[in-house]
C-alpha cells in the first residue's frame, strides 16, 4: 500500500456529508500549513478559503483506504492581497477492523522520526483524528510523496538503477539500527520483553469480554486451559534464558519493510511509508533471517530475489563493520532471528488441532522413539514445540497455541 497517485484512480463525486467532513479535515491541515508559513516567512496570512477539491481513491488494503486529495485555497494577507495555492495531500482512513492502536502507532512513529531522525524519509503528518468524533471518522492527513512503490518499478530498472536503489535500501536499514535508536522502549533485555509479551496475552484473555473473543477459537479447548498453557510457557521462559540469543541493542523495526512500502522517485528512495506495525525490538528481529522483500516472490524470480536480498545484506554488514561492530553483533543482525521473540511479538491464539486422539495414541510410541538422540537420551528439554508455521505448545491437543500476525 503506497502513498502515491495511480493513473487509474477514480474521482469520487462530492456529496453533502463528504463535503462537511472533508472541509473540517482540510481546514485542520491548512491551519498547520498557515502556522508554518508564518514561522518561515515575513508575510502574514489572515484567513483562507478552500475553494475546490478533488478526491481520488488510490488503493484499498486490508486495514486502510488511501485517498489523494487535490484542492485549491485562497489566502488573504494583511495588505489585502490574495494568494492562491494548489495542494495535494494523502488522506488515510482505517477500516473497521483496524485498531486504534495501529493508527496511534503510525502517527507516533511518523512524528518521532520526522522530528528526531530527519535523514529517514517519511511523510509528514499534518492532522489526524484517532476516534470517531461527530460526523468525522478516524483519519490521518499526511504529506503527498511523489513516486511509485519499488515493487512495481523493479523489473523495469536497469542493473545500475537496481544497484543504486539496493544500496539506498541498505542505508535505510543501517539507520534503523544506528545508536540513535538504541535503548528506545521500557525493556532492559530481550528476556524481559518476551515475558512482557506473554503477560499481555494472559491479561487480555483473562479480562476480555465474551464479545471481544472469537468463539470459534475455543472449539477444541476452553479459555481457562488456554490461559494455563500461556502461563506454562511463560514460566518456562522465565526460568530458561538459554533459548535467547546474546543480548544486543533494541533497534527500530518497521514491521512491514518491503518493496510496496518503499517509494521511489527519479531512481532514488523518496519515502518509507506504512509504519502502523513499527516498534522497538531486539536487534535480531530487524531482518530476522528473512532478508529484504524488494518485490513479490514468485517461482520465476527466485534467483533474482535471493541475489538482491543477499547483496543488500552484504552491504549492511559492510556498513556496520566499518562502524567497528564485532562478529557476534553482526551475527545478531543478519542471523536467523530469535524464535521465542518472533512468536511472542505476535498475537497468540489457540491452535486448531484436528488430529484424532486415537491416531495420537497409536503413534505415541513412535514419537517417543523419535524424541531420543543417538545415545538414547531424551532430547526434549521441556521447551515448547514450535513448527515453521508458528505453532507453540508443549504438546498437541488442548491448550496448544499459534502465533498469528504482528501486534
Short mmCIF file of N, CA and C in Angstrom, two decimals, residues 40-207:
data_model
loop_
_atom_site.label_atom_id
_atom_site.label_comp_id
_atom_site.label_asym_id
_atom_site.label_seq_id
_atom_site.Cartn_x
_atom_site.Cartn_y
_atom_site.Cartn_z
N UNK A 40 8.11 30.68 8.80
CA UNK A 40 9.23 30.67 7.86
C UNK A 40 9.20 31.81 6.85
N UNK A 41 8.26 32.74 6.97
CA UNK A 41 8.24 33.87 6.03
C UNK A 41 7.84 35.14 6.78
N UNK A 42 8.06 36.25 6.13
CA UNK A 42 7.72 37.55 6.72
C UNK A 42 6.31 37.99 6.34
N UNK A 43 5.66 37.19 5.51
CA UNK A 43 4.33 37.57 5.03
C UNK A 43 3.27 36.91 5.90
N UNK A 44 2.41 37.70 6.52
CA UNK A 44 1.41 37.17 7.42
C UNK A 44 0.11 36.92 6.66
N UNK A 45 -0.49 35.75 6.87
CA UNK A 45 -1.77 35.42 6.27
C UNK A 45 -2.84 35.53 7.35
N UNK A 46 -3.96 36.10 6.99
CA UNK A 46 -5.00 36.33 7.99
C UNK A 46 -6.06 35.23 8.00
N UNK A 47 -6.52 34.82 6.85
CA UNK A 47 -7.53 33.76 6.79
C UNK A 47 -7.43 33.06 5.44
N UNK A 48 -8.22 32.02 5.26
CA UNK A 48 -8.16 31.29 4.00
C UNK A 48 -9.53 30.71 3.68
N UNK A 49 -9.71 30.41 2.40
CA UNK A 49 -10.91 29.72 1.94
C UNK A 49 -10.47 28.51 1.12
N UNK A 50 -11.17 27.41 1.30
CA UNK A 50 -10.92 26.23 0.48
C UNK A 50 -11.94 26.26 -0.64
N UNK A 51 -11.45 26.52 -1.86
CA UNK A 51 -12.36 26.79 -2.97
C UNK A 51 -12.88 25.53 -3.65
N UNK A 52 -12.00 24.58 -3.91
CA UNK A 52 -12.41 23.40 -4.67
C UNK A 52 -11.49 22.24 -4.33
N UNK A 53 -12.00 21.04 -4.48
CA UNK A 53 -11.16 19.87 -4.24
C UNK A 53 -11.62 18.70 -5.09
N UNK A 54 -10.71 17.77 -5.25
CA UNK A 54 -10.97 16.54 -5.99
C UNK A 54 -10.40 15.38 -5.18
N UNK A 55 -11.17 14.33 -5.04
CA UNK A 55 -10.76 13.18 -4.22
C UNK A 55 -10.64 11.95 -5.11
N UNK A 56 -9.50 11.28 -5.01
CA UNK A 56 -9.28 10.07 -5.79
C UNK A 56 -8.89 8.91 -4.87
N UNK A 57 -9.52 7.76 -5.08
CA UNK A 57 -9.16 6.57 -4.33
C UNK A 57 -7.89 5.98 -4.93
N UNK A 58 -6.82 5.95 -4.13
CA UNK A 58 -5.56 5.42 -4.62
C UNK A 58 -5.49 3.91 -4.48
N UNK A 59 -5.83 3.42 -3.31
CA UNK A 59 -5.69 2.00 -3.05
C UNK A 59 -6.54 1.61 -1.85
N UNK A 60 -6.89 0.33 -1.81
CA UNK A 60 -7.64 -0.22 -0.68
C UNK A 60 -6.91 -1.47 -0.22
N UNK A 61 -6.50 -1.49 1.03
CA UNK A 61 -5.80 -2.64 1.58
C UNK A 61 -6.63 -3.33 2.64
N UNK A 62 -5.98 -4.22 3.37
CA UNK A 62 -6.69 -4.97 4.39
C UNK A 62 -7.14 -4.12 5.56
N UNK A 63 -6.42 -3.02 5.82
CA UNK A 63 -6.70 -2.21 7.00
C UNK A 63 -7.07 -0.76 6.68
N UNK A 64 -6.79 -0.27 5.47
CA UNK A 64 -6.95 1.16 5.21
C UNK A 64 -7.43 1.45 3.80
N UNK A 65 -8.08 2.60 3.67
CA UNK A 65 -8.29 3.24 2.38
C UNK A 65 -7.29 4.38 2.27
N UNK A 66 -6.80 4.64 1.05
CA UNK A 66 -5.91 5.77 0.83
C UNK A 66 -6.51 6.65 -0.27
N UNK A 67 -6.62 7.93 0.06
CA UNK A 67 -7.19 8.88 -0.88
C UNK A 67 -6.17 9.97 -1.19
N UNK A 68 -6.15 10.38 -2.44
CA UNK A 68 -5.38 11.56 -2.83
C UNK A 68 -6.36 12.72 -2.92
N UNK A 69 -6.11 13.75 -2.15
CA UNK A 69 -6.98 14.93 -2.14
C UNK A 69 -6.21 16.09 -2.76
N UNK A 70 -6.72 16.60 -3.87
CA UNK A 70 -6.15 17.79 -4.51
C UNK A 70 -7.12 18.93 -4.27
N UNK A 71 -6.61 20.06 -3.81
CA UNK A 71 -7.51 21.17 -3.51
C UNK A 71 -6.82 22.51 -3.69
N UNK A 72 -7.64 23.54 -3.80
CA UNK A 72 -7.15 24.91 -4.00
C UNK A 72 -7.59 25.78 -2.83
N UNK A 73 -6.69 26.60 -2.35
CA UNK A 73 -7.01 27.54 -1.26
C UNK A 73 -6.76 28.97 -1.72
N UNK A 74 -7.51 29.88 -1.12
CA UNK A 74 -7.31 31.32 -1.36
C UNK A 74 -7.02 31.98 -0.02
N UNK A 75 -5.85 32.60 0.09
CA UNK A 75 -5.43 33.28 1.31
C UNK A 75 -5.57 34.79 1.16
N UNK A 76 -5.86 35.45 2.27
CA UNK A 76 -5.88 36.90 2.33
C UNK A 76 -4.75 37.36 3.24
N UNK A 77 -4.00 38.34 2.82
CA UNK A 77 -2.90 38.87 3.63
C UNK A 77 -3.31 40.18 4.28
N UNK A 78 -2.49 40.66 5.19
CA UNK A 78 -2.79 41.90 5.91
C UNK A 78 -2.86 43.10 4.98
N UNK A 79 -2.13 43.03 3.86
CA UNK A 79 -2.18 44.16 2.91
C UNK A 79 -3.21 43.93 1.81
N UNK A 80 -4.20 43.07 2.11
CA UNK A 80 -5.37 42.84 1.25
C UNK A 80 -5.06 42.13 -0.06
N UNK A 81 -3.92 41.50 -0.16
CA UNK A 81 -3.62 40.69 -1.34
C UNK A 81 -4.26 39.31 -1.20
N UNK A 82 -4.48 38.68 -2.34
CA UNK A 82 -5.00 37.32 -2.37
C UNK A 82 -3.93 36.38 -2.94
N UNK A 83 -3.76 35.25 -2.28
CA UNK A 83 -2.77 34.26 -2.73
C UNK A 83 -3.49 32.93 -2.91
N UNK A 84 -3.35 32.36 -4.11
CA UNK A 84 -3.96 31.06 -4.39
C UNK A 84 -2.90 29.97 -4.33
N UNK A 85 -3.25 28.86 -3.70
CA UNK A 85 -2.32 27.73 -3.59
C UNK A 85 -3.04 26.45 -3.99
N UNK A 86 -2.31 25.59 -4.70
CA UNK A 86 -2.85 24.28 -5.05
C UNK A 86 -2.04 23.22 -4.31
N UNK A 87 -2.72 22.33 -3.62
CA UNK A 87 -2.02 21.35 -2.80
C UNK A 87 -2.52 19.93 -3.10
N UNK A 88 -1.66 18.97 -2.74
CA UNK A 88 -2.03 17.56 -2.74
C UNK A 88 -1.64 16.98 -1.39
N UNK A 89 -2.55 16.24 -0.81
CA UNK A 89 -2.25 15.53 0.44
C UNK A 89 -2.81 14.11 0.35
N UNK A 90 -2.32 13.27 1.24
CA UNK A 90 -2.85 11.91 1.35
C UNK A 90 -3.77 11.85 2.56
N UNK A 91 -4.95 11.29 2.36
CA UNK A 91 -5.89 11.07 3.45
C UNK A 91 -6.02 9.57 3.65
N UNK A 92 -5.63 9.10 4.81
CA UNK A 92 -5.67 7.67 5.09
C UNK A 92 -6.78 7.40 6.09
N UNK A 93 -7.71 6.53 5.73
CA UNK A 93 -8.85 6.19 6.58
C UNK A 93 -8.81 4.71 6.92
N UNK A 94 -8.77 4.36 8.19
CA UNK A 94 -8.74 2.94 8.57
C UNK A 94 -10.10 2.28 8.38
N UNK A 95 -10.07 1.00 8.06
CA UNK A 95 -11.29 0.22 8.01
C UNK A 95 -11.71 -0.14 9.44
N UNK A 96 -12.90 -0.70 9.56
CA UNK A 96 -13.43 -1.01 10.89
C UNK A 96 -12.55 -1.97 11.66
N UNK A 97 -11.92 -2.94 10.95
CA UNK A 97 -11.14 -3.94 11.67
C UNK A 97 -9.77 -3.43 12.10
N UNK A 98 -9.38 -2.24 11.63
CA UNK A 98 -8.11 -1.65 12.08
C UNK A 98 -8.30 -1.12 13.49
N UNK A 99 -7.35 -1.41 14.36
CA UNK A 99 -7.48 -0.98 15.75
C UNK A 99 -6.99 0.45 15.92
N UNK A 100 -7.46 1.09 16.98
CA UNK A 100 -7.00 2.45 17.28
C UNK A 100 -5.50 2.46 17.55
N UNK A 101 -4.98 1.35 18.09
CA UNK A 101 -3.54 1.28 18.37
C UNK A 101 -2.72 1.39 17.10
N UNK A 102 -3.20 0.81 16.00
CA UNK A 102 -2.48 0.89 14.74
C UNK A 102 -2.38 2.34 14.27
N UNK A 103 -3.49 3.07 14.39
CA UNK A 103 -3.49 4.47 13.96
C UNK A 103 -2.54 5.29 14.82
N UNK A 104 -2.67 5.12 16.13
CA UNK A 104 -1.81 5.87 17.05
C UNK A 104 -0.34 5.52 16.84
N UNK A 105 -0.06 4.24 16.59
CA UNK A 105 1.32 3.81 16.41
C UNK A 105 1.94 4.46 15.18
N UNK A 106 1.19 4.50 14.09
CA UNK A 106 1.72 5.11 12.87
C UNK A 106 1.96 6.60 13.08
N UNK A 107 1.01 7.29 13.69
CA UNK A 107 1.18 8.72 13.94
C UNK A 107 2.40 8.97 14.82
N UNK A 108 2.54 8.16 15.87
CA UNK A 108 3.66 8.35 16.80
C UNK A 108 5.00 8.16 16.12
N UNK A 109 5.12 7.11 15.30
CA UNK A 109 6.41 6.85 14.66
C UNK A 109 6.72 7.87 13.57
N UNK A 110 5.73 8.25 12.77
CA UNK A 110 5.98 9.26 11.74
C UNK A 110 6.40 10.58 12.37
N UNK A 111 5.75 10.96 13.46
CA UNK A 111 6.07 12.21 14.13
C UNK A 111 7.45 12.15 14.78
N UNK A 112 7.74 11.04 15.44
CA UNK A 112 9.03 10.87 16.12
C UNK A 112 10.19 10.90 15.13
N UNK A 113 10.05 10.15 14.04
CA UNK A 113 11.15 10.07 13.06
C UNK A 113 11.36 11.41 12.38
N UNK A 114 10.28 12.08 12.00
CA UNK A 114 10.42 13.37 11.33
C UNK A 114 11.11 14.39 12.22
N UNK A 115 10.86 14.32 13.52
CA UNK A 115 11.43 15.30 14.46
C UNK A 115 12.86 14.97 14.84
N UNK A 116 13.14 13.70 15.13
CA UNK A 116 14.43 13.33 15.71
C UNK A 116 15.40 12.70 14.71
N UNK A 117 14.88 12.17 13.61
CA UNK A 117 15.75 11.46 12.65
C UNK A 117 15.36 11.85 11.22
N UNK A 118 15.55 13.11 10.86
CA UNK A 118 15.08 13.61 9.57
C UNK A 118 15.75 12.97 8.36
N UNK A 119 16.86 12.25 8.55
CA UNK A 119 17.52 11.59 7.43
C UNK A 119 16.76 10.35 6.96
N UNK A 120 15.80 9.87 7.77
CA UNK A 120 14.92 8.80 7.32
C UNK A 120 13.72 9.45 6.63
N UNK A 121 13.51 9.20 5.34
CA UNK A 121 12.44 9.90 4.62
C UNK A 121 11.06 9.31 4.92
N UNK A 122 10.22 10.08 5.58
CA UNK A 122 8.85 9.65 5.89
C UNK A 122 7.90 10.81 5.58
N UNK A 123 6.63 10.51 5.29
CA UNK A 123 5.66 11.58 5.06
C UNK A 123 5.40 12.37 6.34
N UNK A 124 5.19 13.66 6.20
CA UNK A 124 4.87 14.49 7.35
C UNK A 124 3.39 14.38 7.68
N UNK A 125 3.07 14.28 8.96
CA UNK A 125 1.68 14.23 9.41
C UNK A 125 1.19 15.66 9.61
N UNK A 126 0.08 16.03 8.93
CA UNK A 126 -0.48 17.37 9.07
C UNK A 126 -1.58 17.42 10.13
N UNK A 127 -2.45 16.44 10.11
CA UNK A 127 -3.58 16.44 11.04
C UNK A 127 -4.09 15.01 11.16
N UNK A 128 -4.82 14.74 12.24
CA UNK A 128 -5.36 13.39 12.41
C UNK A 128 -6.50 13.41 13.42
N UNK A 129 -7.28 12.37 13.37
CA UNK A 129 -8.32 12.14 14.36
C UNK A 129 -8.29 10.65 14.68
N UNK A 130 -8.13 10.29 15.94
CA UNK A 130 -7.97 8.89 16.32
C UNK A 130 -9.32 8.22 16.57
N UNK A 131 -10.27 8.96 17.13
CA UNK A 131 -11.55 8.37 17.48
C UNK A 131 -12.67 9.01 16.67
N UNK A 132 -13.79 8.31 16.64
CA UNK A 132 -14.98 8.85 15.99
C UNK A 132 -15.39 10.13 16.71
N UNK A 133 -15.55 11.21 15.93
CA UNK A 133 -15.95 12.46 16.56
C UNK A 133 -16.94 13.18 15.66
N UNK A 134 -18.20 13.24 16.14
CA UNK A 134 -19.24 13.89 15.36
C UNK A 134 -19.46 13.16 14.04
N UNK A 135 -19.45 13.94 12.96
CA UNK A 135 -19.67 13.36 11.63
C UNK A 135 -18.39 12.80 11.04
N UNK A 136 -17.27 13.00 11.72
CA UNK A 136 -15.99 12.59 11.17
C UNK A 136 -15.52 11.29 11.79
N UNK A 137 -14.81 10.51 11.00
CA UNK A 137 -14.26 9.23 11.44
C UNK A 137 -12.75 9.35 11.58
N UNK A 138 -12.07 8.33 12.13
CA UNK A 138 -10.62 8.41 12.26
C UNK A 138 -9.93 8.59 10.90
N UNK A 139 -8.85 9.33 10.90
CA UNK A 139 -8.10 9.56 9.66
C UNK A 139 -6.71 10.07 10.01
N UNK A 140 -5.81 10.01 9.03
CA UNK A 140 -4.52 10.68 9.09
C UNK A 140 -4.36 11.46 7.80
N UNK A 141 -4.12 12.74 7.90
CA UNK A 141 -3.82 13.58 6.74
C UNK A 141 -2.32 13.79 6.71
N UNK A 142 -1.67 13.38 5.63
CA UNK A 142 -0.22 13.45 5.58
C UNK A 142 0.28 13.96 4.24
N UNK A 143 1.55 14.24 4.22
CA UNK A 143 2.22 14.78 3.05
C UNK A 143 2.10 13.83 1.86
N UNK A 144 1.86 14.38 0.69
CA UNK A 144 1.89 13.60 -0.54
C UNK A 144 3.34 13.44 -0.99
N UNK A 145 3.76 12.20 -1.20
CA UNK A 145 5.12 11.90 -1.66
C UNK A 145 5.04 11.43 -3.10
N UNK A 146 5.69 12.15 -3.99
CA UNK A 146 5.67 11.77 -5.40
C UNK A 146 6.53 10.53 -5.61
N UNK A 147 6.06 9.60 -6.42
CA UNK A 147 6.83 8.41 -6.70
C UNK A 147 5.95 7.19 -6.90
N UNK A 148 6.60 6.06 -7.04
CA UNK A 148 5.93 4.78 -7.22
C UNK A 148 6.54 3.76 -6.27
N UNK A 149 5.76 2.73 -5.87
CA UNK A 149 6.32 1.70 -4.99
C UNK A 149 7.40 0.91 -5.72
N UNK A 150 8.45 0.58 -5.01
CA UNK A 150 9.59 -0.10 -5.61
C UNK A 150 9.19 -1.41 -6.26
N UNK A 151 8.28 -2.16 -5.64
CA UNK A 151 7.95 -3.47 -6.20
C UNK A 151 7.29 -3.37 -7.57
N UNK A 152 6.64 -2.25 -7.87
CA UNK A 152 6.01 -2.08 -9.18
C UNK A 152 6.99 -1.56 -10.23
N UNK A 153 8.14 -1.05 -9.79
CA UNK A 153 9.14 -0.49 -10.70
C UNK A 153 10.30 -1.44 -10.97
N UNK A 154 10.54 -2.37 -10.06
CA UNK A 154 11.81 -3.10 -10.02
C UNK A 154 12.21 -3.71 -11.36
N UNK A 155 11.31 -4.43 -12.01
CA UNK A 155 11.69 -5.17 -13.21
C UNK A 155 11.83 -4.27 -14.43
N UNK A 156 11.51 -2.99 -14.29
CA UNK A 156 11.76 -2.05 -15.36
C UNK A 156 13.04 -1.26 -15.18
N UNK A 157 13.76 -1.50 -14.08
CA UNK A 157 15.00 -0.77 -13.80
C UNK A 157 16.19 -1.45 -14.48
N UNK A 158 17.20 -0.66 -14.82
CA UNK A 158 18.45 -1.21 -15.32
C UNK A 158 19.24 -1.80 -14.15
N UNK A 159 20.29 -2.55 -14.45
CA UNK A 159 21.11 -3.13 -13.39
C UNK A 159 21.73 -2.03 -12.53
N UNK A 160 22.15 -0.94 -13.17
CA UNK A 160 22.75 0.16 -12.41
C UNK A 160 21.71 0.81 -11.50
N UNK A 161 20.49 1.00 -12.02
CA UNK A 161 19.43 1.59 -11.20
C UNK A 161 19.05 0.68 -10.04
N UNK A 162 19.02 -0.63 -10.29
CA UNK A 162 18.74 -1.58 -9.21
C UNK A 162 19.81 -1.50 -8.13
N UNK A 163 21.08 -1.43 -8.57
CA UNK A 163 22.18 -1.36 -7.61
C UNK A 163 22.10 -0.09 -6.77
N UNK A 164 21.72 1.02 -7.41
CA UNK A 164 21.60 2.29 -6.70
C UNK A 164 20.51 2.22 -5.63
N UNK A 165 19.34 1.72 -6.01
CA UNK A 165 18.23 1.62 -5.06
C UNK A 165 18.55 0.62 -3.95
N UNK A 166 19.17 -0.51 -4.31
CA UNK A 166 19.51 -1.52 -3.31
C UNK A 166 20.47 -0.96 -2.27
N UNK A 167 21.44 -0.15 -2.72
CA UNK A 167 22.37 0.46 -1.77
C UNK A 167 21.64 1.45 -0.86
N UNK A 168 20.65 2.17 -1.40
CA UNK A 168 19.88 3.09 -0.57
C UNK A 168 19.01 2.33 0.43
N UNK A 169 18.50 1.17 0.03
CA UNK A 169 17.76 0.32 0.97
C UNK A 169 18.66 -0.10 2.12
N UNK A 170 19.90 -0.49 1.79
CA UNK A 170 20.87 -0.88 2.82
C UNK A 170 21.16 0.30 3.75
N UNK A 171 21.23 1.51 3.20
CA UNK A 171 21.48 2.70 4.04
C UNK A 171 20.31 2.94 4.99
N UNK A 172 19.08 2.71 4.52
CA UNK A 172 17.91 2.86 5.40
C UNK A 172 17.97 1.85 6.54
N UNK A 173 18.29 0.59 6.21
CA UNK A 173 18.41 -0.44 7.25
C UNK A 173 19.50 -0.07 8.24
N UNK A 174 20.60 0.48 7.73
CA UNK A 174 21.70 0.90 8.60
C UNK A 174 21.24 1.98 9.58
N UNK A 175 20.37 2.87 9.12
CA UNK A 175 19.84 3.92 10.01
C UNK A 175 18.89 3.33 11.04
N UNK A 176 18.15 2.27 10.68
CA UNK A 176 17.24 1.64 11.63
C UNK A 176 17.96 1.19 12.89
N UNK A 177 19.19 0.69 12.74
CA UNK A 177 19.90 0.18 13.91
C UNK A 177 21.09 1.05 14.28
N UNK A 178 20.99 2.33 13.99
CA UNK A 178 22.04 3.25 14.41
C UNK A 178 21.91 3.51 15.90
N UNK A 179 23.00 3.95 16.56
CA UNK A 179 22.94 4.20 18.01
C UNK A 179 21.83 5.16 18.43
N UNK A 180 21.37 6.01 17.49
CA UNK A 180 20.31 6.97 17.83
C UNK A 180 19.02 6.27 18.25
N UNK A 181 18.84 5.01 17.81
CA UNK A 181 17.61 4.29 18.13
C UNK A 181 17.79 3.31 19.28
N UNK A 182 18.98 3.20 19.84
CA UNK A 182 19.21 2.25 20.92
C UNK A 182 18.50 2.71 22.19
N UNK A 183 18.20 1.73 23.02
CA UNK A 183 17.60 1.98 24.33
C UNK A 183 16.27 2.71 24.24
N UNK A 184 15.55 2.50 23.12
CA UNK A 184 14.21 3.04 22.99
C UNK A 184 13.23 2.00 23.51
N UNK A 185 12.33 2.39 24.38
CA UNK A 185 11.37 1.45 24.93
C UNK A 185 11.68 1.10 26.37
N UNK A 186 10.75 0.42 27.05
CA UNK A 186 10.85 0.21 28.50
C UNK A 186 11.60 -1.04 28.93
N UNK A 187 12.05 -1.88 27.99
CA UNK A 187 12.56 -3.19 28.38
C UNK A 187 14.08 -3.21 28.45
N UNK A 188 14.64 -3.72 29.56
CA UNK A 188 16.10 -3.74 29.73
C UNK A 188 16.78 -4.87 28.97
N UNK A 189 16.00 -5.88 28.53
CA UNK A 189 16.60 -7.03 27.87
C UNK A 189 15.57 -7.72 26.99
N UNK A 190 16.07 -8.56 26.07
CA UNK A 190 15.19 -9.37 25.24
C UNK A 190 14.33 -10.29 26.10
N UNK A 191 14.93 -10.86 27.12
CA UNK A 191 14.22 -11.77 28.03
C UNK A 191 13.03 -11.06 28.67
N UNK A 192 13.26 -9.86 29.17
CA UNK A 192 12.19 -9.09 29.82
C UNK A 192 11.09 -8.75 28.83
N UNK A 193 11.47 -8.45 27.58
CA UNK A 193 10.48 -8.11 26.56
C UNK A 193 9.56 -9.30 26.27
N UNK A 194 10.13 -10.48 26.08
CA UNK A 194 9.33 -11.66 25.77
C UNK A 194 8.38 -12.00 26.91
N UNK A 195 8.86 -11.92 28.14
CA UNK A 195 7.98 -12.18 29.29
C UNK A 195 6.83 -11.18 29.33
N UNK A 196 7.11 -9.93 29.00
CA UNK A 196 6.06 -8.91 28.98
C UNK A 196 5.02 -9.21 27.91
N UNK A 197 5.45 -9.77 26.77
CA UNK A 197 4.51 -10.14 25.72
C UNK A 197 3.53 -11.20 26.22
N UNK A 198 4.04 -12.20 26.93
CA UNK A 198 3.16 -13.23 27.47
C UNK A 198 2.26 -12.67 28.57
N UNK A 199 2.78 -11.77 29.38
CA UNK A 199 1.94 -11.13 30.40
C UNK A 199 0.77 -10.40 29.74
N UNK A 200 1.05 -9.75 28.62
CA UNK A 200 0.00 -9.02 27.90
C UNK A 200 -1.07 -9.97 27.38
N UNK A 201 -0.65 -11.09 26.79
CA UNK A 201 -1.61 -12.05 26.26
C UNK A 201 -2.46 -12.66 27.39
N UNK A 202 -1.81 -13.01 28.49
CA UNK A 202 -2.53 -13.59 29.63
C UNK A 202 -3.55 -12.59 30.17
N UNK A 203 -3.14 -11.34 30.31
CA UNK A 203 -4.05 -10.30 30.81
C UNK A 203 -5.24 -10.13 29.87
N UNK A 204 -4.97 -10.15 28.57
CA UNK A 204 -6.06 -9.97 27.60
C UNK A 204 -7.10 -11.07 27.73
N UNK A 205 -6.65 -12.32 27.71
CA UNK A 205 -7.61 -13.43 27.75
C UNK A 205 -8.31 -13.54 29.10
N UNK A 206 -7.68 -13.08 30.16
CA UNK A 206 -8.33 -13.07 31.47
C UNK A 206 -9.42 -12.02 31.55
N UNK A 207 -9.25 -10.90 30.86
CA UNK A 207 -10.14 -9.75 31.03
C UNK A 207 -11.04 -9.45 29.84
#
